Amino acid sequence: MGLKVGVVGATGAVGRKMLETLAERGVKVDSLRCFASERTAGQLIDWKGQQITIELLSPEVMKEPFDYLLFSAGGSVSEKYAAIAQEAGNTVID
């Protein structure tokens, strides 16, 4: 069974490396969502032959259920949004 994974800061260098590593390691991801700021929200990135739309990071999406949320968006973003995700019962890796 695959995982539901979110990557916060997906358009940055570390976020892109996280996505690359998930693909290279063959992690079974059923649902991948990528989040970033208003500056890059709406952009498309390629992941394993799929076009993924970058979504705007918000408190509401951090309350949705994920198996894992991978954070690489800077300390202040992590401080705010990782806490919301954890309170919702999500596993956060920052």
Short mmCIF file of the C-alpha atoms (twelve columns), coordinates in Angstrom:
data_MODEL
# 
_entry.id   MODEL 
# 
loop_
_atom_site.group_PDB 
_atom_site.id 
_atom_site.type_symbol 
_atom_site.label_atom_id 
_atom_site.label_alt_id 
_atom_site.label_comp_id 
_atom_site.label_asym_id 
_atom_site.label_seq_id 
_atom_site.Cartn_x 
_atom_site.Cartn_y 
_atom_site.Cartn_z 
_atom_site.pdbx_PDB_model_num 
ATOM 1  C CA . MET A 1  0.000  0.000  0.000   1 
ATOM 2  C CA . GLY A 2  1.292  3.427  -0.914  1 
ATOM 3  C CA . LEU A 3  1.592  6.513  1.188   1 
ATOM 4  C CA . LYS A 4  0.051  9.964  1.173   1 
ATOM 5  C CA . VAL A 5  3.000  12.364 1.267   1 
ATOM 6  C CA . GLY A 6  3.211  16.140 1.265   1 
ATOM 7  C CA . VAL A 7  6.338  18.182 0.545   1 
ATOM 8  C CA . VAL A 8  6.381  21.699 1.978   1 
ATOM 9  C CA . GLY A 9  8.873  23.911 0.177   1 
ATOM 10 C CA . ALA A 10 8.775  21.665 -2.881  1 
ATOM 11 C CA . THR A 11 10.113 24.279 -5.306  1 
ATOM 12 C CA . GLY A 12 13.302 24.988 -3.370  1 
ATOM 13 C CA . ALA A 13 16.574 23.106 -3.834  1 
ATOM 14 C CA . VAL A 14 16.071 20.837 -0.821  1 
ATOM 15 C CA . GLY A 15 12.414 20.222 -1.619  1 
ATOM 16 C CA . ARG A 16 13.314 19.187 -5.160  1 
ATOM 17 C CA . LYS A 17 15.988 16.870 -3.759  1 
ATOM 18 C CA . MET A 18 13.395 15.288 -1.458  1 
ATOM 19 C CA . LEU A 19 11.162 14.616 -4.458  1 
ATOM 20 C CA . GLU A 20 14.097 13.208 -6.410  1 
ATOM 21 C CA . THR A 21 15.048 10.917 -3.523  1 
ATOM 22 C CA . LEU A 22 11.481 9.611  -3.128  1 
ATOM 23 C CA . ALA A 23 11.495 8.688  -6.822  1 
ATOM 24 C CA . GLU A 24 15.014 7.214  -6.836  1 
ATOM 25 C CA . ARG A 25 14.351 5.052  -3.775  1 
ATOM 26 C CA . GLY A 26 11.109 3.723  -5.198  1 
ATOM 27 C CA . VAL A 27 9.010  4.851  -2.247  1 
ATOM 28 C CA . LYS A 28 5.446  3.742  -2.938  1 
ATOM 29 C CA . VAL A 29 3.544  7.020  -2.904  1 
ATOM 30 C CA . ASP A 30 -0.137 6.836  -3.819  1 
ATOM 31 C CA . SER A 31 -0.764 10.524 -3.312  1 
ATOM 32 C CA . LEU A 32 1.844  13.273 -3.530  1 
ATOM 33 C CA . ARG A 33 1.018  16.900 -2.854  1 
ATOM 34 C CA . CYS A 34 3.519  19.713 -3.093  1 
ATOM 35 C CA . PHE A 35 3.222  23.015 -1.254  1 
ATOM 36 C CA . ALA A 36 4.966  26.369 -1.492  1 
ATOM 37 C CA . SER A 37 4.431  30.106 -1.124  1 
ATOM 38 C CA . GLU A 38 2.287  32.366 -3.276  1 
ATOM 39 C CA . ARG A 39 5.361  33.068 -5.394  1 
ATOM 40 C CA . THR A 40 5.484  29.540 -6.849  1 
ATOM 41 C CA . ALA A 41 1.985  28.184 -6.182  1 
ATOM 42 C CA . GLY A 42 0.364  27.127 -9.421  1 
ATOM 43 C CA . GLN A 43 3.610  26.071 -11.073 1 
ATOM 44 C CA . LEU A 44 3.906  22.553 -12.430 1 
ATOM 45 C CA . ILE A 45 6.732  20.172 -11.601 1 
ATOM 46 C CA . ASP A 46 7.426  16.772 -13.082 1 
ATOM 47 C CA . TRP A 47 7.589  13.813 -10.715 1 
ATOM 48 C CA . LYS A 48 7.912  10.291 -12.089 1 
ATOM 49 C CA . GLY A 49 6.329  11.321 -15.361 1 
ATOM 50 C CA . GLN A 50 3.398  13.121 -13.708 1 
ATOM 51 C CA . GLN A 51 2.721  16.830 -13.702 1 
ATOM 52 C CA . ILE A 52 2.133  17.951 -10.109 1 
ATOM 53 C CA . THR A 53 0.660  21.397 -9.431  1 
ATOM 54 C CA . ILE A 54 2.310  23.291 -6.598  1 
ATOM 55 C CA . GLU A 55 -0.351 24.212 -4.065  1 
ATOM 56 C CA . LEU A 56 -0.396 27.231 -1.794  1 
ATOM 57 C CA . LEU A 57 0.610  26.308 1.747   1 
ATOM 58 C CA . SER A 58 -2.175 27.057 4.216   1 
ATOM 59 C CA . PRO A 59 -3.233 26.035 7.721   1 
ATOM 60 C CA . GLU A 60 -6.236 24.207 6.257   1 
ATOM 61 C CA . VAL A 61 -4.187 21.828 4.106   1 
ATOM 62 C CA . MET A 62 -1.883 21.032 7.032   1 
ATOM 63 C CA . LYS A 63 -4.945 19.773 8.934   1 
ATOM 64 C CA . GLU A 64 -5.682 17.191 6.228   1 
ATOM 65 C CA . PRO A 65 -4.442 13.635 6.851   1 
ATOM 66 C CA . PHE A 66 -1.005 12.685 5.510   1 
ATOM 67 C CA . ASP A 67 1.227  9.738  6.288   1 
ATOM 68 C CA . TYR A 68 4.244  12.028 6.103   1 
ATOM 69 C CA . LEU A 69 4.824  15.736 5.598   1 
ATOM 70 C CA . LEU A 70 8.365  16.612 4.558   1 
ATOM 71 C CA . PHE A 71 9.319  20.191 5.382   1 
ATOM 72 C CA . SER A 72 12.031 22.277 3.761   1 
ATOM 73 C CA . ALA A 73 10.672 25.792 3.803   1 
ATOM 74 C CA . GLY A 74 12.677 27.630 6.437   1 
ATOM 75 C CA . GLY A 75 12.416 27.932 10.185  1 
ATOM 76 C CA . SER A 76 9.521  30.362 10.473  1 
ATOM 77 C CA . VAL A 77 7.375  28.383 8.025   1 
ATOM 78 C CA . SER A 78 8.154  25.125 9.807   1 
ATOM 79 C CA . GLU A 79 7.468  26.657 13.191  1 
ATOM 80 C CA . LYS A 80 3.995  27.734 12.132  1 
ATOM 81 C CA . TYR A 81 2.821  24.969 9.825   1 
ATOM 82 C CA . ALA A 82 4.549  21.891 11.278  1 
ATOM 83 C CA . ALA A 83 2.792  22.493 14.582  1 
ATOM 84 C CA . ILE A 84 -0.585 22.610 12.837  1 
ATOM 85 C CA . ALA A 85 0.202  19.387 10.968  1 
ATOM 86 C CA . GLN A 86 1.341  17.605 14.129  1 
ATOM 87 C CA . GLU A 87 -1.746 18.708 16.066  1 
ATOM 88 C CA . ALA A 88 -3.819 17.157 13.249  1 
ATOM 89 C CA . GLY A 89 -2.027 13.831 13.818  1 
ATOM 90 C CA . ASN A 90 0.394  13.968 10.895  1 
ATOM 91 C CA . THR A 91 4.004  12.781 11.013  1 
ATOM 92 C CA . VAL A 92 6.266  15.726 10.217  1 
ATOM 93 C CA . ILE A 93 9.865  15.416 9.077   1 
ATOM 94 C CA . ASP A 94 11.637 18.757 9.070   1 
# 
